[in-house]
Structure formats: C-alpha cells, structure tokens
Short mmCIF file of N, CA and C in Angstrom, two decimals:
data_model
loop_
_atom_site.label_atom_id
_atom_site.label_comp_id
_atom_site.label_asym_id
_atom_site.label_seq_id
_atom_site.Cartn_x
_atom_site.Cartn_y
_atom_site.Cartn_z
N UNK D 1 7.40 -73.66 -34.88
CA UNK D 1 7.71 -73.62 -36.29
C UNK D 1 6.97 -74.73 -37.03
N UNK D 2 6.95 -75.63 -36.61
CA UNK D 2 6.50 -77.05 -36.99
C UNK D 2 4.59 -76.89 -37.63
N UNK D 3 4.19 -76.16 -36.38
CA UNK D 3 2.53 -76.14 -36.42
C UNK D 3 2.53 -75.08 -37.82
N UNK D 4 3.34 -74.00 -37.99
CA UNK D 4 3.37 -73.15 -38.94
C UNK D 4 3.30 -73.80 -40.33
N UNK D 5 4.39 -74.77 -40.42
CA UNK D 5 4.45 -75.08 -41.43
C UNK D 5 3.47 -76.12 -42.04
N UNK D 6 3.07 -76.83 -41.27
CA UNK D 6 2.00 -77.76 -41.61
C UNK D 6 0.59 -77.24 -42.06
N UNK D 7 0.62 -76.03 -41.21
CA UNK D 7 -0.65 -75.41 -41.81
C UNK D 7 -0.62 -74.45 -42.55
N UNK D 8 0.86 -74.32 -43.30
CA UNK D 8 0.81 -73.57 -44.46
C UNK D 8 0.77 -74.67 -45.57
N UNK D 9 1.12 -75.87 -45.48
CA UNK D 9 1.30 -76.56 -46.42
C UNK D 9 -0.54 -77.11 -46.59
N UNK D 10 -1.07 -76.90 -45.30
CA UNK D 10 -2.71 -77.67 -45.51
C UNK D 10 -3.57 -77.12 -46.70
N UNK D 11 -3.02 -75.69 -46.61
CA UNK D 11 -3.70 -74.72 -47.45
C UNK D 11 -2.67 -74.70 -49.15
N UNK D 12 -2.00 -75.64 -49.35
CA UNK D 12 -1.03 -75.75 -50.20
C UNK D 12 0.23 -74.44 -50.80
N UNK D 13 0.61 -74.43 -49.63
CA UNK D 13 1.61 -73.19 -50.00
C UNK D 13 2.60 -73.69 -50.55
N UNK D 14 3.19 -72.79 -51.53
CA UNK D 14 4.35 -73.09 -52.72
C UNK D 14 5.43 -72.83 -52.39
N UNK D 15 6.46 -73.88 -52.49
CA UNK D 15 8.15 -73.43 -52.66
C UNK D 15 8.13 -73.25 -51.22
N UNK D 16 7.85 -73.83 -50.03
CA UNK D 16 8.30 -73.82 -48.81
C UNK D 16 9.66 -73.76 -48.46
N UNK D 17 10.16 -72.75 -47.72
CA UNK D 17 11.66 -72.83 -47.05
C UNK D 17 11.30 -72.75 -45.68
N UNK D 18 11.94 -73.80 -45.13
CA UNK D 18 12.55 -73.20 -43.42
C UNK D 18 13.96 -72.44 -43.50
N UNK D 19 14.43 -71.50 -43.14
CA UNK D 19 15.96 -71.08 -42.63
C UNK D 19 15.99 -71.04 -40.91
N UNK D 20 17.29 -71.56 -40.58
CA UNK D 20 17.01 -71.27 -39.60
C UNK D 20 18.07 -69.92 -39.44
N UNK D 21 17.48 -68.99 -38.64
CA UNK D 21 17.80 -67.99 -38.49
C UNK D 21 18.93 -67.43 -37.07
N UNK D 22 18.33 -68.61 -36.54
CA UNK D 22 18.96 -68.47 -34.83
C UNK D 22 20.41 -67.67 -34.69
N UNK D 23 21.40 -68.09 -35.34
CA UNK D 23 22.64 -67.31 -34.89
C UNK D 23 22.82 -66.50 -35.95
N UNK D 24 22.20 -65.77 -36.92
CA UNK D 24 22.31 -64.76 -37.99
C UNK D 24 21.28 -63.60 -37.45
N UNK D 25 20.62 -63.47 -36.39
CA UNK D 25 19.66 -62.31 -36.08
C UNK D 25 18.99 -62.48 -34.84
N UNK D 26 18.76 -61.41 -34.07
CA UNK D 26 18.12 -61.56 -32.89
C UNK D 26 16.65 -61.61 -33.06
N UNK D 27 15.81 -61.26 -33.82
CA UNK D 27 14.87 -61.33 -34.18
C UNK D 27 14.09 -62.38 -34.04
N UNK D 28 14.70 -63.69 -34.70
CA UNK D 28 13.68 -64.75 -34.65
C UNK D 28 14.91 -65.83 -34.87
N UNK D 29 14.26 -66.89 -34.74
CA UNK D 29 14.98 -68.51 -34.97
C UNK D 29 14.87 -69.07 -36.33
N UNK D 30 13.37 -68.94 -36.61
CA UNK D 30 13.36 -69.04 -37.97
C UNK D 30 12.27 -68.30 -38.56
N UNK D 31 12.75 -68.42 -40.20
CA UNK D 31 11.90 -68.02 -41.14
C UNK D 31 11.06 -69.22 -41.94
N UNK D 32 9.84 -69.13 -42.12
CA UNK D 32 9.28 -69.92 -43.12
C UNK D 32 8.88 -68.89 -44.12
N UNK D 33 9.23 -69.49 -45.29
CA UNK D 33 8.90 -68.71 -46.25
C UNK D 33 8.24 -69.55 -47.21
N UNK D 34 6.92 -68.80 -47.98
CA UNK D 34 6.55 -69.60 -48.92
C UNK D 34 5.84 -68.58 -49.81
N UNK D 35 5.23 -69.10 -50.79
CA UNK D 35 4.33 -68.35 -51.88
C UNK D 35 3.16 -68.94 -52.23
N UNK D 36 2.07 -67.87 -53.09
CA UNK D 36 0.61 -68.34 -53.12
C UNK D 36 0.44 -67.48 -54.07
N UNK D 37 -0.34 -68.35 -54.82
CA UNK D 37 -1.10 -68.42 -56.57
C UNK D 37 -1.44 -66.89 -56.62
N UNK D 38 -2.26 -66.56 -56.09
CA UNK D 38 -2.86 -65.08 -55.58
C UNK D 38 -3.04 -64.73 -54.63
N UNK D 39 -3.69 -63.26 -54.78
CA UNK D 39 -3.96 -62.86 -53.45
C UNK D 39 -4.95 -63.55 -52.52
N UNK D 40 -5.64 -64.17 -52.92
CA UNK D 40 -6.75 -64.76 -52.16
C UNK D 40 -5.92 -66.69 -51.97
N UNK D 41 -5.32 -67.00 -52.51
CA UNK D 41 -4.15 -67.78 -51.55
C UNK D 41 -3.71 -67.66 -50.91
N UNK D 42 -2.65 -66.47 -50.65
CA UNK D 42 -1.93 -65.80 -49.86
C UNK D 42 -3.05 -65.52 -48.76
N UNK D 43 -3.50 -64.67 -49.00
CA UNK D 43 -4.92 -64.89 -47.82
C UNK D 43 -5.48 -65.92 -47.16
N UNK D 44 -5.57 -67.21 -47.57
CA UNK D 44 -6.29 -67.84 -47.23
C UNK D 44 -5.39 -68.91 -46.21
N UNK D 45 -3.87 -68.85 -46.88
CA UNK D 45 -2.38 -69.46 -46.14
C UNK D 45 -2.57 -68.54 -44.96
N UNK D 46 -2.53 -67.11 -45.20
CA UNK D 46 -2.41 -66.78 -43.49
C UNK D 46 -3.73 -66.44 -42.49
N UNK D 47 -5.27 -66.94 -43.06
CA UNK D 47 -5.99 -66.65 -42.21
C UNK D 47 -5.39 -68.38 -42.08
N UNK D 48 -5.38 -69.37 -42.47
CA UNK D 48 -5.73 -70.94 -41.88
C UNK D 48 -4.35 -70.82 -41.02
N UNK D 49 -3.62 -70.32 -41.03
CA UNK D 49 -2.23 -69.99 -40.17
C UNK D 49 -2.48 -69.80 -38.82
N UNK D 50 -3.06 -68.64 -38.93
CA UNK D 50 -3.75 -68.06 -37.76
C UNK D 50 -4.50 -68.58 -37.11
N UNK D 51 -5.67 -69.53 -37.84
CA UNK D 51 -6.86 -70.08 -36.92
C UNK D 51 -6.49 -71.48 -36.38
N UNK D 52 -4.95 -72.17 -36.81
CA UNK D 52 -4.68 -73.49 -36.51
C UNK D 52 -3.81 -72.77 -35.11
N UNK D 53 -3.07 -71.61 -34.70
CA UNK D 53 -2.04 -71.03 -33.97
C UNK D 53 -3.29 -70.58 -32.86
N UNK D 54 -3.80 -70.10 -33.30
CA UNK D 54 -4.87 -69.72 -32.16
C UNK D 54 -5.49 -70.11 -31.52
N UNK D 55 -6.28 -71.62 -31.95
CA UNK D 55 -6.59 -72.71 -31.42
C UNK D 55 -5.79 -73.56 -30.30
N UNK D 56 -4.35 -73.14 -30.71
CA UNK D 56 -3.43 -74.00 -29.77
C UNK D 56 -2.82 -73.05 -28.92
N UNK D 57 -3.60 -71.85 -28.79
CA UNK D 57 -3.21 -70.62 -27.83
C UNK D 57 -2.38 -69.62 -28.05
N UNK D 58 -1.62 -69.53 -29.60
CA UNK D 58 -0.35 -68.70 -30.04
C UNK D 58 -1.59 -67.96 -31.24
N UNK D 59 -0.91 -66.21 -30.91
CA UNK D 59 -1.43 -65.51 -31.86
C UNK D 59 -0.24 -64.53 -32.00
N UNK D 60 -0.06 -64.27 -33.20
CA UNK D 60 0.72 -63.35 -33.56
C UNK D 60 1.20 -61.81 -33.12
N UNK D 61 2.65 -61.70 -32.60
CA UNK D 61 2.72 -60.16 -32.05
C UNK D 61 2.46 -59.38 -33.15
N UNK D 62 2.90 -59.72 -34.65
CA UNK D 62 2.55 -58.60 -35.37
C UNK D 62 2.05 -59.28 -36.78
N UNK D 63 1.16 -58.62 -37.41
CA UNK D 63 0.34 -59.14 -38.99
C UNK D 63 0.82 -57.80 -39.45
N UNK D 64 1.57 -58.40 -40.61
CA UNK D 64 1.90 -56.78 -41.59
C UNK D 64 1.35 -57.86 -43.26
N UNK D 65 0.78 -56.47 -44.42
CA UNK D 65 0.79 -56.74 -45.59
C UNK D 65 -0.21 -56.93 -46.03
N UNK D 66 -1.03 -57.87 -45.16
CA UNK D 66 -2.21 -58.14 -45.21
C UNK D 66 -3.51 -57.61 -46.01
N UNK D 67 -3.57 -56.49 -45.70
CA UNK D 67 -4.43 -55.80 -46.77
C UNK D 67 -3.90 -56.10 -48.62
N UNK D 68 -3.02 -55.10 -48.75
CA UNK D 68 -2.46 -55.59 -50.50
C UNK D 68 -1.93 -56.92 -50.65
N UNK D 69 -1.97 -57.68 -49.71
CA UNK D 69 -1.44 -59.46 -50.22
C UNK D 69 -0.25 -59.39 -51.14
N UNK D 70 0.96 -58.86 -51.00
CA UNK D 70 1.66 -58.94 -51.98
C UNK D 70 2.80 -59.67 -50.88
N UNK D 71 2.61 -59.90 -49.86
CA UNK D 71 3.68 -60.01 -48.80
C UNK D 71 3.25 -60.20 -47.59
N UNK D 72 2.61 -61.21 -47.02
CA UNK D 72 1.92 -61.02 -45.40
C UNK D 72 2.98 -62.00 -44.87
N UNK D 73 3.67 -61.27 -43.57
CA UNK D 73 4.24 -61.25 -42.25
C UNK D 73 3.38 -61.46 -41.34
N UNK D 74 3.51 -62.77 -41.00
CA UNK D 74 2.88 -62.97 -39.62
C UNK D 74 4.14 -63.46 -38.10
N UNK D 75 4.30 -62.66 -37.28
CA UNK D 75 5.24 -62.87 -36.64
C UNK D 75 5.12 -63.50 -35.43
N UNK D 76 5.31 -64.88 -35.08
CA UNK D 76 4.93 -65.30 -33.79
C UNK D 76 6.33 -65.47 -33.13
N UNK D 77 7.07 -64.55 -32.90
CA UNK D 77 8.37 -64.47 -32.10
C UNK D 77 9.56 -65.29 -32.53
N UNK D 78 9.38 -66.40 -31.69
CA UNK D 78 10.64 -67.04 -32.39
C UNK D 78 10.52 -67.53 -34.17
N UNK D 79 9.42 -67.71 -34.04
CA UNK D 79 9.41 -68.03 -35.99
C UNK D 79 8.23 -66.99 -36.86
N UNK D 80 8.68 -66.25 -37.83
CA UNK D 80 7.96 -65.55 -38.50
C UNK D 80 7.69 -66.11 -39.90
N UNK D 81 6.68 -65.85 -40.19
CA UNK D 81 6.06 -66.40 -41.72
C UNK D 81 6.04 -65.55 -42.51
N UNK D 82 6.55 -65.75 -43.73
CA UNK D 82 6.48 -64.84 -44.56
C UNK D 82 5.87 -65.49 -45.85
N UNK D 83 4.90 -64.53 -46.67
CA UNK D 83 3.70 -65.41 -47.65
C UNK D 83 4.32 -64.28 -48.56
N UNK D 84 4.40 -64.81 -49.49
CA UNK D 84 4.77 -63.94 -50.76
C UNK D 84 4.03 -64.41 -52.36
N UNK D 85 3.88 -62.92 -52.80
CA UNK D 85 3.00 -63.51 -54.15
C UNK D 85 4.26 -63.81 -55.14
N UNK D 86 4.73 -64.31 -55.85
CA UNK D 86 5.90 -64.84 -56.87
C UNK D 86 6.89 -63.27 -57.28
N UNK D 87 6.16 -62.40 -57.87
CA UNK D 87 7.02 -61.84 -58.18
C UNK D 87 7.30 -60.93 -57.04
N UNK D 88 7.03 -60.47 -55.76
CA UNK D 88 7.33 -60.03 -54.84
C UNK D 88 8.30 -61.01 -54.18
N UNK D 89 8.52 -62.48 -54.09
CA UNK D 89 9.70 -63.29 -53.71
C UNK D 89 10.83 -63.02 -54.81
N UNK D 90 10.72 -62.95 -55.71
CA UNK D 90 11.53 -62.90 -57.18
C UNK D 90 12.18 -61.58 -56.69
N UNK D 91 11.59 -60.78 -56.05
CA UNK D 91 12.45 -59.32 -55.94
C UNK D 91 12.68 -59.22 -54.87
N UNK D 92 12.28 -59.41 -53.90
CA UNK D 92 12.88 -59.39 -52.47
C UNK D 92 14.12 -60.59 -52.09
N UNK D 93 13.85 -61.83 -52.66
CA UNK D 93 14.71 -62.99 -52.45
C UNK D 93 15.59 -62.89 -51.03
N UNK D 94 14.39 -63.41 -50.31
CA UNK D 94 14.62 -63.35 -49.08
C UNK D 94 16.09 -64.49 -48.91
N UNK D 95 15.77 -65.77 -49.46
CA UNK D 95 16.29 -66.88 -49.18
C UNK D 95 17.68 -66.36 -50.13
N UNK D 96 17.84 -65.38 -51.15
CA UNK D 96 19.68 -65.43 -51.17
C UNK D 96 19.99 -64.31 -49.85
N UNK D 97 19.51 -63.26 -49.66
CA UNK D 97 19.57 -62.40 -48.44
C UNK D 97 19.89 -63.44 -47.32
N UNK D 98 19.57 -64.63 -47.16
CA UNK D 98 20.01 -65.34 -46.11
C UNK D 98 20.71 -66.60 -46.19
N UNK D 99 21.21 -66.61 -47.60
CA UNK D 99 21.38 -67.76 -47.89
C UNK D 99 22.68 -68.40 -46.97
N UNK D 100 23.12 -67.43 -45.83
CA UNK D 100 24.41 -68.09 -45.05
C UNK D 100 23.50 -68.87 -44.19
N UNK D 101 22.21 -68.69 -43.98
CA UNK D 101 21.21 -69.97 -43.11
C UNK D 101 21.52 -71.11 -43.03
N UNK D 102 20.89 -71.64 -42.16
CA UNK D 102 20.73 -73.25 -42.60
C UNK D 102 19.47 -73.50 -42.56
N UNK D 103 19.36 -74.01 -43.76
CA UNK D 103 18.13 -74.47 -44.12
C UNK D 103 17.45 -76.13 -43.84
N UNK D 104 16.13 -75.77 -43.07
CA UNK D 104 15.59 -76.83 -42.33
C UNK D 104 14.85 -77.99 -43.42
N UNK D 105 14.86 -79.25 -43.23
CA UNK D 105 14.35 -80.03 -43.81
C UNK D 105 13.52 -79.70 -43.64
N UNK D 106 11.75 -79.85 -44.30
CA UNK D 106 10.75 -79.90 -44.31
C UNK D 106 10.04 -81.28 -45.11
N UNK D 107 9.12 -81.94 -44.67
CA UNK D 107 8.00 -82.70 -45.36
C UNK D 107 6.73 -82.42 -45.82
N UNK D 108 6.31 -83.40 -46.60
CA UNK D 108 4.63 -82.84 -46.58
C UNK D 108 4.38 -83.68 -45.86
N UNK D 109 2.87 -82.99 -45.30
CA UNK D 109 2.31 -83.52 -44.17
C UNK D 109 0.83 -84.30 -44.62
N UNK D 110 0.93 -84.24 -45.93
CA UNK D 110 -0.58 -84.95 -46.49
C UNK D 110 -0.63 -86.39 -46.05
#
C-alpha cells in the first residue's frame, strides 16, 4: 500500500484517501483513492504507478478504465487504486460508500 501511495502522490495526485478495507470485504485490505486534473493526469498517476510496482516486482492482476480515464482501477490484490476524474468521484463517492472504514493516515512524501 505504502509504495502505491507514494507514487501516486510523486505524480501529484489529489485528495488522497487510504481506507482500510480489511474487515468490511474480502476483496482487498485497502483502498487508495485519489483524483487527477485530467485525463492525461489520471493517466500519467497510473502509468508512474505501474512502472514504480513493477520495478519492485508487483504488477497488477487487473487494469480496468484505462482507456476513457474517467476511473482507472488498478488492482494489486491486497490494495487496489482507484484514480478518479472529480466529477466521476463526486458521483460514485466511494469514500461515503465506505465511510464505516478506517481511514489510514497518510503523508507527503516530498
């Protein structure tokens, strides 16, 4: 989760959440969630995602969204990323959908 978030924040991703997810879903442990200016933010948060995860030997079981950038899912098992363009977070609102979470401290890493 940690490497995720740092290298979403390298690429300056907006409004960062950790939840942790662990005892609300079998799915994953946690969610990072964040947002990007445009599509070519959003893009650019989950290719540098990818190429910092890959480097350290983790690649994603599944990339969804990707093409229309309105929403890219990148899922590395126990923690999934979710990149959202503003008004696609504004309507999905992942973080009240989970708001029984607990939500992880995060820093910047600059």
């Amino acid at each position: 989760m940690q490497m995720i978030v740092e290298a979403a924040q390298e690429e300056d991703a907006l409004d960062l959440v950790v939840l942790d997810v662990n005892e609300k879903t079998i799915i994953a442990d946690y969610f990072v969630i964040c947002s990007g200016r445009n599509l070519n933010h959003i893009h650019t948060i989950a290719e540098h995602v990818e190429q910092k995860l890959k480097a350290q030997g983790y690649w994603p079981l599944r990339r969804e969204g990707y093409e229309e950038g309105k929403w890219v899912i990148l899922d590395y098992a126990s923690t999934i990323l979710h990149i959202f363009r503003q008004q696609e977070r504004d309507y999905y609102q992942l973080e009240n959908l989970w708001a029984d979470a607990r939500k992880v401290s995060v820093e910047r890493t600059d």
